[in-house]
Amino acid sequence: MVGRSRRAAAEAAPPSRDRRAGDASRRPRSRHSPGRRFSPSSWNLGTVAAQVFLLQVIVVLVLVAAAAGALVLQGRYDGEDTARVRSLATAEAFAHAPGTLRALQSPDPTAMLQPATVQARAGSGVDFLSVLDKAGVRVSDTEPRLIGTHAQGVERAAAGETFTERFHGEPSDSVRAVVPVLDGSRRVVGMVSAGIQVENLGHMLDQQVPMVLGSAALALVLATAGTALVTRRLRRQTHGLGPAEMTRMYEHHDAVLHAVREGVLILDGDGRLLLANDEARRLLNLPEDADQRHVTQLGLGAELTGLLASGEAVSDAVHPVGDRLLAVNSRHTAPYGGAPGLVASFRDTTELRALTGRAEVARGRLTLLYEAGVRIGTTLDVRRTAQELAEVAVPGLADVVTVELLEAVLHGEEPTGALNRMRRTALRGTGAGQPLQPVGDLIQFVVADTPMVAALSQGKAVLVPDLHAAQDWRAQDPEGARQVLDSGVHSLITVPLRARGVVLGMVNFWRGAGSPRFEDEDVSVAEELGARAAVAIDNARRYTREHAMAVTLQRSLLPRDLPEQDALEVAWRYLPAQSGVGGDWFDVIPLPGFRVALVVGDVVGHGLHAAVTMGRLRTAVLNFSSLDLPPEELLGHLDEMVMRLDTQTESADGEGAQVTGATCLYAIYDPVGGRCTLSRAGHGVPAVVDPGGRVTFPELPLSPPLGVGGHPFESGELDLPEGSRLVLFTDGLVEDRRRDIDEGLRLLAAAVGHPGLTPEDTCRSLMRAMLPEHPSDDVAVLVARTRLLDPSRVAVWEVPFDAMAVSRVRTEVSERLREWGLEDASFAMELILSELLTNAIRYGAPPVRVRMLLGRTLVCEVSDGSNTSPRLRRAATTDEGGRGLFLVSQFAERWGTRYVARGKVIWAEQSLGPLPEPDPMLLLDEMAW
């Protein structure tokens, strides 16, 4: 009853204006009362929230409809594409089956193809499968009633073309593929057609449509519910502000706007000032009535006024305003919900700019020093290092840089001599046509009070901030100083280059027009650059000295000229690695009997130690070759020597490197028979080029490298026709990082495999075809072309083991010497032959043989089967014998003994020039004997 009376009273009493006003004033507060729900009137379409909700629902409906349509179209397209693929695969498989062609060529193709057609259709998933003859008449079909009927639209298949299509016609619309059946001559003997009916494609699509529509409906329900929830939440969050809250918000925003230490200007779309806070008025010095004025009337300066008038959005653009530098940021207000206009903020960066400038200068100096550490001293060349110092300092520190070094430093020697005489080594400037003396000139400091002399005497940098005001530096060369000043150079820092307490030279930094004068801070940078460059120059100087010593040593150890001999025509090449010093070597050693030894060796490593080791090995080979040892025995002695050297190295507290790993090839060529005996210790085989140009790499016994020990050395023999070339080389010729050894050998064979090439031509061809300008390993090449001793200049006698045969052989030898026109040498040679042959018969063993060789000299060889070696001694006056070899040594130019496989050979060599007169006493002794 109470509620009813209140409602009636409310209905009866007309609402007064004051009450409506009171209700209206309380309305915003009541919207925040707890538990309040939206009334149906809140969804009035006149409200923005309702309109937004309706728009979102429409958008969702459109998107769902579009998605459903797209899915339907995509499903139809995918179904048709799948039908084309399946039909084509089925038709091609059936057409290419072996039985199809035989059936079409048989008298009754229908009987043979109909069962297979039905079976293939059931297993392939197509709706129909037909086999047609070349006229298009069905001879087999999954529908038996269609057999004998004519198929439509198969003319392209009858012409030999395979195709797929969407067919419209009898017996039904379908997606089909038609494939021709070809015989062995590629002629069409029939066709196979397979397909899927269009109505079945639609049936498949109809099964998907309900699912698509159901998903669309569910998406629509979810989107509508989500939109409703978001709209309700937005209404709650945005409709709760009353007048007091709005006032308080405005006061807070106004306080922040004017209290912040950053100027803010708001301009409208026409460029008129709408708002300026207190900081903006102070920074820009705006007048009191600046509001509503155009930006061009505010007196902000042309640069800042143009920026604000253009409406351009910028970030941290620095512009001068009065005596301040302001960082300006401007943004458009339109994207943020306001009216078209511009908001600009200003920060005073005057002090920050100064600090930033000093930090930038410091950073630039640190960067310069870092670049100096990276770029100075990249090579071990004194001149290049000085040039790098100049390149780093220009233009980072100076406009022009000159570097002068002592003459001794440029040659890699210890810095000695007067410090007032230096050679200009580097000059670098930013412009062309420097007035300073060019590179290569001798710089002399004859006046004691110049900045250069002062820097050298004090050992530290000297700064001349203003060359125009300084008079001392002009005293040495007034005219040159005037030209320097006229070119714009006005400031100088001169720094001595010192390393290990020794002056190497000096560097001068010059600044020209457009650059500020040097300050005290620049001196420390210049000194640091000079110190780093001095260390790099000193390192380069030391390397130059050591490198020159190593190169000199190596050149002194290698053969300078090849010895004269008649057995071989020889040419050689030696190319050191990039380091300039290596361990490869070669040698040509004449041996008795006109034989020649060829040697090629390789010491592992590079540098001074490799060169020294190479020299020791070459000397050892020369000494061992004087014993006239076979190649395998010589390498055995060389191997023992290397092992002794390594043992001494191990006992020397690890100083030096071991020799183990060195390789050597030793060959002896005999021009009498053209036979070459070779032995190798870890070395590659030589290349043999016959007179016709055919290249072979003979199979020769291979022994381990020198110093390994424990393995015997073996030798091999080659018979070389006259005109053959023997190419000996080290592994640097054929091995490289860019290719393997097999490819290198193929290139070598191609380079030397030409008939008629001389040894010198062969060397040039090898260098041109196989080596870069700076090889990574040492290369030694020795090319020898063989010659044979004329058979008419060789005489051989088999001597019976009887002393009575000596006179007969001596007589025959004398006759042969007369035939050779050597009557003058007959007496001495008969005496030598008598002594050697008598010793062989008395003290040797059979068989005994005498051989006379005529070439550059006259050689007498007496061989026997004994291994006992004769010994030269001086017989006493009371001795009855022992004078034979002494007589031989007196009449022969050289004599010696060499061992062969069976016995020994005693040889004596006599010059063909004027012979010395024999001593009569010796003749009397010989006759008495």
PDB file of N, CA, C and O in Angstrom, residues 536-598:
ATOM      1  N   ALA A 536     106.475   0.761 -35.221  1.00  0.00           N
ATOM      2  CA  ALA A 536     106.246   0.018 -36.459  1.00  0.00           C
ATOM      3  C   ALA A 536     107.413   0.192 -37.434  1.00  0.00           C
ATOM      4  O   ALA A 536     107.838  -0.764 -38.106  1.00  0.00           O
ATOM      5  N   ILE A 537     107.972   1.411 -37.517  1.00  0.00           N
ATOM      6  CA  ILE A 537     109.102   1.645 -38.422  1.00  0.00           C
ATOM      7  C   ILE A 537     110.330   0.887 -37.949  1.00  0.00           C
ATOM      8  O   ILE A 537     111.078   0.305 -38.755  1.00  0.00           O
ATOM      9  N   ASP A 538     110.547   0.849 -36.627  1.00  0.00           N
ATOM     10  CA  ASP A 538     111.696   0.114 -36.111  1.00  0.00           C
ATOM     11  C   ASP A 538     111.554  -1.383 -36.366  1.00  0.00           C
ATOM     12  O   ASP A 538     112.537  -2.060 -36.711  1.00  0.00           O
ATOM     13  N   ASN A 539     110.338  -1.904 -36.198  1.00  0.00           N
ATOM     14  CA  ASN A 539     110.117  -3.322 -36.521  1.00  0.00           C
ATOM     15  C   ASN A 539     110.381  -3.595 -37.995  1.00  0.00           C
ATOM     16  O   ASN A 539     111.004  -4.612 -38.363  1.00  0.00           O
ATOM     17  N   ALA A 540     109.915  -2.697 -38.854  1.00  0.00           N
ATOM     18  CA  ALA A 540     110.150  -2.867 -40.288  1.00  0.00           C
ATOM     19  C   ALA A 540     111.632  -2.766 -40.605  1.00  0.00           C
ATOM     20  O   ALA A 540     112.150  -3.491 -41.467  1.00  0.00           O
ATOM     21  N   ARG A 541     112.334  -1.855 -39.922  1.00  0.00           N
ATOM     22  CA  ARG A 541     113.774  -1.731 -40.153  1.00  0.00           C
ATOM     23  C   ARG A 541     114.498  -3.017 -39.772  1.00  0.00           C
ATOM     24  O   ARG A 541     115.363  -3.507 -40.511  1.00  0.00           O
ATOM     25  N   ARG A 542     114.147  -3.576 -38.616  1.00  0.00           N
ATOM     26  CA  ARG A 542     114.796  -4.815 -38.188  1.00  0.00           C
ATOM     27  C   ARG A 542     114.490  -5.950 -39.161  1.00  0.00           C
ATOM     28  O   ARG A 542     115.369  -6.763 -39.500  1.00  0.00           O
ATOM     29  N   TYR A 543     113.245  -6.020 -39.598  1.00  0.00           N
ATOM     30  CA  TYR A 543     112.904  -7.072 -40.557  1.00  0.00           C
ATOM     31  C   TYR A 543     113.690  -6.886 -41.847  1.00  0.00           C
ATOM     32  O   TYR A 543     114.183  -7.860 -42.438  1.00  0.00           O
ATOM     33  N   THR A 544     113.804  -5.641 -42.317  1.00  0.00           N
ATOM     34  CA  THR A 544     114.555  -5.381 -43.543  1.00  0.00           C
ATOM     35  C   THR A 544     115.999  -5.836 -43.401  1.00  0.00           C
ATOM     36  O   THR A 544     116.573  -6.448 -44.315  1.00  0.00           O
ATOM     37  N   ARG A 545     116.607  -5.562 -42.237  1.00  0.00           N
ATOM     38  CA  ARG A 545     117.999  -5.966 -42.030  1.00  0.00           C
ATOM     39  C   ARG A 545     118.128  -7.494 -42.010  1.00  0.00           C
ATOM     40  O   ARG A 545     118.980  -8.070 -42.693  1.00  0.00           O
ATOM     41  N   GLU A 546     117.252  -8.140 -41.236  1.00  0.00           N
ATOM     42  CA  GLU A 546     117.347  -9.597 -41.155  1.00  0.00           C
ATOM     43  C   GLU A 546     117.012 -10.249 -42.489  1.00  0.00           C
ATOM     44  O   GLU A 546     117.636 -11.244 -42.880  1.00  0.00           O
ATOM     45  N   HIS A 547     116.034  -9.710 -43.186  1.00  0.00           N
ATOM     46  CA  HIS A 547     115.671 -10.267 -44.482  1.00  0.00           C
ATOM     47  C   HIS A 547     116.828 -10.116 -45.476  1.00  0.00           C
ATOM     48  O   HIS A 547     117.132 -11.049 -46.249  1.00  0.00           O
ATOM     49  N   ALA A 548     117.474  -8.952 -45.467  1.00  0.00           N
ATOM     50  CA  ALA A 548     118.603  -8.748 -46.369  1.00  0.00           C
ATOM     51  C   ALA A 548     119.736  -9.709 -46.030  1.00  0.00           C
ATOM     52  O   ALA A 548     120.391 -10.261 -46.926  1.00  0.00           O
ATOM     53  N   MET A 549     119.972  -9.938 -44.729  1.00  0.00           N
ATOM     54  CA  MET A 549     121.016 -10.884 -44.338  1.00  0.00           C
ATOM     55  C   MET A 549     120.679 -12.292 -44.823  1.00  0.00           C
ATOM     56  O   MET A 549     121.544 -13.014 -45.340  1.00  0.00           O
ATOM     57  N   ALA A 550     119.415 -12.695 -44.640  1.00  0.00           N
ATOM     58  CA  ALA A 550     119.029 -14.043 -45.052  1.00  0.00           C
ATOM     59  C   ALA A 550     119.119 -14.208 -46.565  1.00  0.00           C
ATOM     60  O   ALA A 550     119.589 -15.233 -47.074  1.00  0.00           O
ATOM     61  N   VAL A 551     118.674 -13.178 -47.314  1.00  0.00           N
ATOM     62  CA  VAL A 551     118.737 -13.263 -48.778  1.00  0.00           C
ATOM     63  C   VAL A 551     120.191 -13.321 -49.239  1.00  0.00           C
ATOM     64  O   VAL A 551     120.556 -14.096 -50.135  1.00  0.00           O
ATOM     65  N   THR A 552     121.027 -12.494 -48.617  1.00  0.00           N
ATOM     66  CA  THR A 552     122.441 -12.516 -48.988  1.00  0.00           C
ATOM     67  C   THR A 552     123.063 -13.874 -48.700  1.00  0.00           C
ATOM     68  O   THR A 552     123.838 -14.416 -49.510  1.00  0.00           O
ATOM     69  N   LEU A 553     122.724 -14.436 -47.524  1.00  0.00           N
ATOM     70  CA  LEU A 553     123.261 -15.741 -47.179  1.00  0.00           C
ATOM     71  C   LEU A 553     122.796 -16.804 -48.166  1.00  0.00           C
ATOM     72  O   LEU A 553     123.594 -17.629 -48.642  1.00  0.00           O
ATOM     73  N   GLN A 554     121.510 -16.783 -48.484  1.00  0.00           N
ATOM     74  CA  GLN A 554     120.995 -17.807 -49.400  1.00  0.00           C
ATOM     75  C   GLN A 554     121.622 -17.690 -50.782  1.00  0.00           C
ATOM     76  O   GLN A 554     122.004 -18.684 -51.398  1.00  0.00           O
ATOM     77  N   ARG A 555     121.749 -16.456 -51.276  1.00  0.00           N
ATOM     78  CA  ARG A 555     122.343 -16.277 -52.599  1.00  0.00           C
ATOM     79  C   ARG A 555     123.804 -16.724 -52.614  1.00  0.00           C
ATOM     80  O   ARG A 555     124.293 -17.226 -53.629  1.00  0.00           O
ATOM     81  N   SER A 556     124.494 -16.531 -51.489  1.00  0.00           N
ATOM     82  CA  SER A 556     125.878 -16.975 -51.437  1.00  0.00           C
ATOM     83  C   SER A 556     125.991 -18.486 -51.372  1.00  0.00           C
ATOM     84  O   SER A 556     127.017 -19.058 -51.763  1.00  0.00           O
ATOM     85  N   LEU A 557     124.930 -19.158 -50.876  1.00  0.00           N
ATOM     86  CA  LEU A 557     124.974 -20.609 -50.768  1.00  0.00           C
ATOM     87  C   LEU A 557     124.541 -21.315 -52.040  1.00  0.00           C
ATOM     88  O   LEU A 557     124.911 -22.456 -52.285  1.00  0.00           O
ATOM     89  N   LEU A 558     123.729 -20.652 -52.859  1.00  0.00           N
ATOM     90  CA  LEU A 558     123.286 -21.258 -54.109  1.00  0.00           C
ATOM     91  C   LEU A 558     124.361 -21.088 -55.180  1.00  0.00           C
ATOM     92  O   LEU A 558     125.159 -20.142 -55.141  1.00  0.00           O
ATOM     93  N   PRO A 559     124.401 -21.974 -56.166  1.00  0.00           N
ATOM     94  CA  PRO A 559     125.393 -21.821 -57.249  1.00  0.00           C
ATOM     95  C   PRO A 559     125.100 -20.591 -58.090  1.00  0.00           C
ATOM     96  O   PRO A 559     123.956 -20.328 -58.466  1.00  0.00           O
ATOM     97  N   ARG A 560     126.145 -19.818 -58.350  1.00  0.00           N
ATOM     98  CA  ARG A 560     125.971 -18.615 -59.157  1.00  0.00           C
ATOM     99  C   ARG A 560     126.103 -18.917 -60.654  1.00  0.00           C
ATOM    100  O   ARG A 560     125.349 -18.408 -61.469  1.00  0.00           O
ATOM    101  N   ASP A 561     127.086 -19.731 -60.989  1.00  0.00           N
ATOM    102  CA  ASP A 561     127.298 -20.131 -62.386  1.00  0.00           C
ATOM    103  C   ASP A 561     127.431 -21.646 -62.437  1.00  0.00           C
ATOM    104  O   ASP A 561     128.002 -22.256 -61.524  1.00  0.00           O
ATOM    105  N   LEU A 562     126.929 -22.238 -63.491  1.00  0.00           N
ATOM    106  CA  LEU A 562     127.033 -23.673 -63.648  1.00  0.00           C
ATOM    107  C   LEU A 562     128.408 -24.031 -64.202  1.00  0.00           C
ATOM    108  O   LEU A 562     128.971 -23.309 -65.041  1.00  0.00           O
ATOM    109  N   PRO A 563     128.980 -25.130 -63.737  1.00  0.00           N
ATOM    110  CA  PRO A 563     130.322 -25.507 -64.204  1.00  0.00           C
ATOM    111  C   PRO A 563     130.297 -25.940 -65.673  1.00  0.00           C
ATOM    112  O   PRO A 563     129.270 -26.362 -66.208  1.00  0.00           O
ATOM    113  N   GLU A 564     131.436 -25.820 -66.294  1.00  0.00           N
ATOM    114  CA  GLU A 564     131.555 -26.238 -67.689  1.00  0.00           C
ATOM    115  C   GLU A 564     131.656 -27.762 -67.769  1.00  0.00           C
ATOM    116  O   GLU A 564     132.404 -28.389 -67.030  1.00  0.00           O
ATOM    117  N   GLN A 565     130.902 -28.336 -68.677  1.00  0.00           N
ATOM    118  CA  GLN A 565     130.920 -29.774 -68.921  1.00  0.00           C
ATOM    119  C   GLN A 565     130.258 -30.035 -70.267  1.00  0.00           C
ATOM    120  O   GLN A 565     129.532 -29.188 -70.785  1.00  0.00           O
ATOM    121  N   ASP A 566     130.530 -31.184 -70.854  1.00  0.00           N
ATOM    122  CA  ASP A 566     130.065 -31.498 -72.202  1.00  0.00           C
ATOM    123  C   ASP A 566     128.926 -32.498 -72.233  1.00  0.00           C
ATOM    124  O   ASP A 566     128.367 -32.764 -73.294  1.00  0.00           O
ATOM    125  N   ALA A 567     128.556 -33.056 -71.095  1.00  0.00           N
ATOM    126  CA  ALA A 567     127.573 -34.136 -71.109  1.00  0.00           C
ATOM    127  C   ALA A 567     126.141 -33.631 -71.183  1.00  0.00           C
ATOM    128  O   ALA A 567     125.272 -34.301 -71.753  1.00  0.00           O
ATOM    129  N   LEU A 568     125.862 -32.453 -70.614  1.00  0.00           N
ATOM    130  CA  LEU A 568     124.488 -31.977 -70.510  1.00  0.00           C
ATOM    131  C   LEU A 568     124.432 -30.497 -70.877  1.00  0.00           C
ATOM    132  O   LEU A 568     125.362 -29.728 -70.584  1.00  0.00           O
ATOM    133  N   GLU A 569     123.316 -30.117 -71.492  1.00  0.00           N
ATOM    134  CA  GLU A 569     122.991 -28.695 -71.679  1.00  0.00           C
ATOM    135  C   GLU A 569     121.969 -28.338 -70.596  1.00  0.00           C
ATOM    136  O   GLU A 569     120.868 -28.895 -70.562  1.00  0.00           O
ATOM    137  N   VAL A 570     122.338 -27.444 -69.698  1.00  0.00           N
ATOM    138  CA  VAL A 570     121.590 -27.250 -68.461  1.00  0.00           C
ATOM    139  C   VAL A 570     121.058 -25.816 -68.392  1.00  0.00           C
ATOM    140  O   VAL A 570     121.737 -24.862 -68.793  1.00  0.00           O
ATOM    141  N   ALA A 571     119.816 -25.693 -67.859  1.00  0.00           N
ATOM    142  CA  ALA A 571     119.226 -24.392 -67.497  1.00  0.00           C
ATOM    143  C   ALA A 571     118.510 -24.564 -66.163  1.00  0.00           C
ATOM    144  O   ALA A 571     118.071 -25.666 -65.819  1.00  0.00           O
ATOM    145  N   TRP A 572     118.390 -23.492 -65.420  1.00  0.00           N
ATOM    146  CA  TRP A 572     117.791 -23.589 -64.078  1.00  0.00           C
ATOM    147  C   TRP A 572     116.987 -22.336 -63.764  1.00  0.00           C
ATOM    148  O   TRP A 572     117.165 -21.281 -64.366  1.00  0.00           O
ATOM    149  N   ARG A 573     116.110 -22.500 -62.787  1.00  0.00           N
ATOM    150  CA  ARG A 573     115.355 -21.387 -62.220  1.00  0.00           C
ATOM    151  C   ARG A 573     115.230 -21.613 -60.721  1.00  0.00           C
ATOM    152  O   ARG A 573     115.014 -22.736 -60.268  1.00  0.00           O
ATOM    153  N   TYR A 574     115.369 -20.541 -59.977  1.00  0.00           N
ATOM    154  CA  TYR A 574     115.106 -20.586 -58.537  1.00  0.00           C
ATOM    155  C   TYR A 574     114.221 -19.409 -58.192  1.00  0.00           C
ATOM    156  O   TYR A 574     114.554 -18.258 -58.484  1.00  0.00           O
ATOM    157  N   LEU A 575     113.059 -19.690 -57.588  1.00  0.00           N
ATOM    158  CA  LEU A 575     112.097 -18.648 -57.229  1.00  0.00           C
ATOM    159  C   LEU A 575     111.720 -18.828 -55.768  1.00  0.00           C
ATOM    160  O   LEU A 575     111.035 -19.790 -55.409  1.00  0.00           O
ATOM    161  N   PRO A 576     112.168 -17.933 -54.876  1.00  0.00           N
ATOM    162  CA  PRO A 576     111.817 -18.088 -53.455  1.00  0.00           C
ATOM    163  C   PRO A 576     110.362 -17.766 -53.213  1.00  0.00           C
ATOM    164  O   PRO A 576     109.680 -17.160 -54.039  1.00  0.00           O
ATOM    165  N   ALA A 577     109.870 -18.181 -52.052  1.00  0.00           N
ATOM    166  CA  ALA A 577     108.480 -17.917 -51.681  1.00  0.00           C
ATOM    167  C   ALA A 577     108.313 -16.444 -51.344  1.00  0.00           C
ATOM    168  O   ALA A 577     109.228 -15.628 -51.480  1.00  0.00           O
ATOM    169  N   GLN A 578     107.098 -16.087 -50.870  1.00  0.00           N
ATOM    170  CA  GLN A 578     106.800 -14.699 -50.553  1.00  0.00           C
ATOM    171  C   GLN A 578     107.748 -14.145 -49.507  1.00  0.00           C
ATOM    172  O   GLN A 578     108.046 -12.956 -49.485  1.00  0.00           O
ATOM    173  N   SER A 579     108.219 -14.990 -48.595  1.00  0.00           N
ATOM    174  CA  SER A 579     109.144 -14.527 -47.573  1.00  0.00           C
ATOM    175  C   SER A 579     110.489 -14.132 -48.159  1.00  0.00           C
ATOM    176  O   SER A 579     111.254 -13.404 -47.534  1.00  0.00           O
ATOM    177  N   GLY A 580     110.812 -14.597 -49.380  1.00  0.00           N
ATOM    178  CA  GLY A 580     112.057 -14.239 -50.024  1.00  0.00           C
ATOM    179  C   GLY A 580     113.216 -15.144 -49.690  1.00  0.00           C
ATOM    180  O   GLY A 580     114.263 -15.057 -50.320  1.00  0.00           O
ATOM    181  N   VAL A 581     113.097 -16.003 -48.697  1.00  0.00           N
ATOM    182  CA  VAL A 581     114.179 -16.884 -48.271  1.00  0.00           C
ATOM    183  C   VAL A 581     113.595 -18.267 -48.066  1.00  0.00           C
ATOM    184  O   VAL A 581     112.586 -18.424 -47.367  1.00  0.00           O
ATOM    185  N   GLY A 582     114.211 -19.279 -48.685  1.00  0.00           N
ATOM    186  CA  GLY A 582     113.701 -20.632 -48.546  1.00  0.00           C
ATOM    187  C   GLY A 582     114.822 -21.637 -48.458  1.00  0.00           C
ATOM    188  O   GLY A 582     116.007 -21.295 -48.382  1.00  0.00           O
ATOM    189  N   GLY A 583     114.450 -22.916 -48.465  1.00  0.00           N
ATOM    190  CA  GLY A 583     115.403 -23.984 -48.285  1.00  0.00           C
ATOM    191  C   GLY A 583     115.578 -24.879 -49.495  1.00  0.00           C
ATOM    192  O   GLY A 583     116.187 -25.939 -49.365  1.00  0.00           O
ATOM    193  N   ASP A 584     115.053 -24.522 -50.657  1.00  0.00           N
ATOM    194  CA  ASP A 584     115.259 -25.338 -51.848  1.00  0.00           C
ATOM    195  C   ASP A 584     116.642 -25.052 -52.436  1.00  0.00           C
ATOM    196  O   ASP A 584     117.145 -23.926 -52.351  1.00  0.00           O
ATOM    197  N   TRP A 585     117.258 -26.084 -53.037  1.00  0.00           N
ATOM    198  CA  TRP A 585     118.550 -25.875 -53.683  1.00  0.00           C
ATOM    199  C   TRP A 585     118.724 -26.860 -54.831  1.00  0.00           C
ATOM    200  O   TRP A 585     117.968 -27.826 -54.962  1.00  0.00           O
ATOM    201  N   PHE A 586     119.711 -26.581 -55.653  1.00  0.00           N
ATOM    202  CA  PHE A 586     120.039 -27.442 -56.783  1.00  0.00           C
ATOM    203  C   PHE A 586     121.541 -27.348 -57.004  1.00  0.00           C
ATOM    204  O   PHE A 586     122.215 -26.449 -56.480  1.00  0.00           O
ATOM    205  N   ASP A 587     122.068 -28.259 -57.783  1.00  0.00           N
ATOM    206  CA  ASP A 587     123.500 -28.224 -58.069  1.00  0.00           C
ATOM    207  C   ASP A 587     123.785 -29.082 -59.298  1.00  0.00           C
ATOM    208  O   ASP A 587     123.049 -30.035 -59.588  1.00  0.00           O
ATOM    209  N   VAL A 588     124.842 -28.715 -60.009  1.00  0.00           N
ATOM    210  CA  VAL A 588     125.371 -29.474 -61.141  1.00  0.00           C
ATOM    211  C   VAL A 588     126.845 -29.720 -60.834  1.00  0.00           C
ATOM    212  O   VAL A 588     127.622 -28.766 -60.701  1.00  0.00           O
ATOM    213  N   ILE A 589     127.234 -30.985 -60.712  1.00  0.00           N
ATOM    214  CA  ILE A 589     128.583 -31.341 -60.249  1.00  0.00           C
ATOM    215  C   ILE A 589     129.244 -32.214 -61.307  1.00  0.00           C
ATOM    216  O   ILE A 589     128.802 -33.352 -61.560  1.00  0.00           O
ATOM    217  N   PRO A 590     130.322 -31.735 -61.944  1.00  0.00           N
ATOM    218  CA  PRO A 590     131.052 -32.598 -62.881  1.00  0.00           C
ATOM    219  C   PRO A 590     131.774 -33.721 -62.120  1.00  0.00           C
ATOM    220  O   PRO A 590     132.354 -33.494 -61.051  1.00  0.00           O
ATOM    221  N   LEU A 591     131.745 -34.921 -62.679  1.00  0.00           N
ATOM    222  CA  LEU A 591     132.387 -36.086 -62.089  1.00  0.00           C
ATOM    223  C   LEU A 591     133.411 -36.648 -63.071  1.00  0.00           C
ATOM    224  O   LEU A 591     133.368 -36.337 -64.281  1.00  0.00           O
ATOM    225  N   PRO A 592     134.320 -37.483 -62.594  1.00  0.00           N
ATOM    226  CA  PRO A 592     135.312 -38.064 -63.506  1.00  0.00           C
ATOM    227  C   PRO A 592     134.639 -38.878 -64.613  1.00  0.00           C
ATOM    228  O   PRO A 592     133.540 -39.416 -64.469  1.00  0.00           O
ATOM    229  N   GLY A 593     135.328 -38.986 -65.719  1.00  0.00           N
ATOM    230  CA  GLY A 593     134.805 -39.742 -66.853  1.00  0.00           C
ATOM    231  C   GLY A 593     133.707 -39.004 -67.579  1.00  0.00           C
ATOM    232  O   GLY A 593     132.855 -39.642 -68.213  1.00  0.00           O
ATOM    233  N   PHE A 594     133.736 -37.655 -67.532  1.00  0.00           N
ATOM    234  CA  PHE A 594     132.763 -36.799 -68.204  1.00  0.00           C
ATOM    235  C   PHE A 594     131.342 -37.006 -67.685  1.00  0.00           C
ATOM    236  O   PHE A 594     130.373 -36.583 -68.317  1.00  0.00           O
ATOM    237  N   ARG A 595     131.200 -37.692 -66.560  1.00  0.00           N
ATOM    238  CA  ARG A 595     129.882 -37.853 -65.958  1.00  0.00           C
ATOM    239  C   ARG A 595     129.508 -36.568 -65.214  1.00  0.00           C
ATOM    240  O   ARG A 595     130.368 -35.774 -64.819  1.00  0.00           O
ATOM    241  N   VAL A 596     128.197 -36.382 -65.025  1.00  0.00           N
ATOM    242  CA  VAL A 596     127.684 -35.179 -64.356  1.00  0.00           C
ATOM    243  C   VAL A 596     126.640 -35.617 -63.341  1.00  0.00           C
ATOM    244  O   VAL A 596     125.776 -36.455 -63.645  1.00  0.00           O
ATOM    245  N   ALA A 597     126.734 -35.035 -62.127  1.00  0.00           N
ATOM    246  CA  ALA A 597     125.738 -35.275 -61.085  1.00  0.00           C
ATOM    247  C   ALA A 597     124.770 -34.095 -61.039  1.00  0.00           C
ATOM    248  O   ALA A 597     125.181 -32.930 -61.061  1.00  0.00           O
ATOM    249  N   LEU A 598     123.478 -34.418 -60.992  1.00  0.00           N
ATOM    250  CA  LEU A 598     122.414 -33.409 -60.863  1.00  0.00           C
ATOM    251  C   LEU A 598     121.765 -33.581 -59.496  1.00  0.00           C
ATOM    252  O   LEU A 598     121.398 -34.701 -59.118  1.00  0.00           O
TER     253      LEU A 598
END
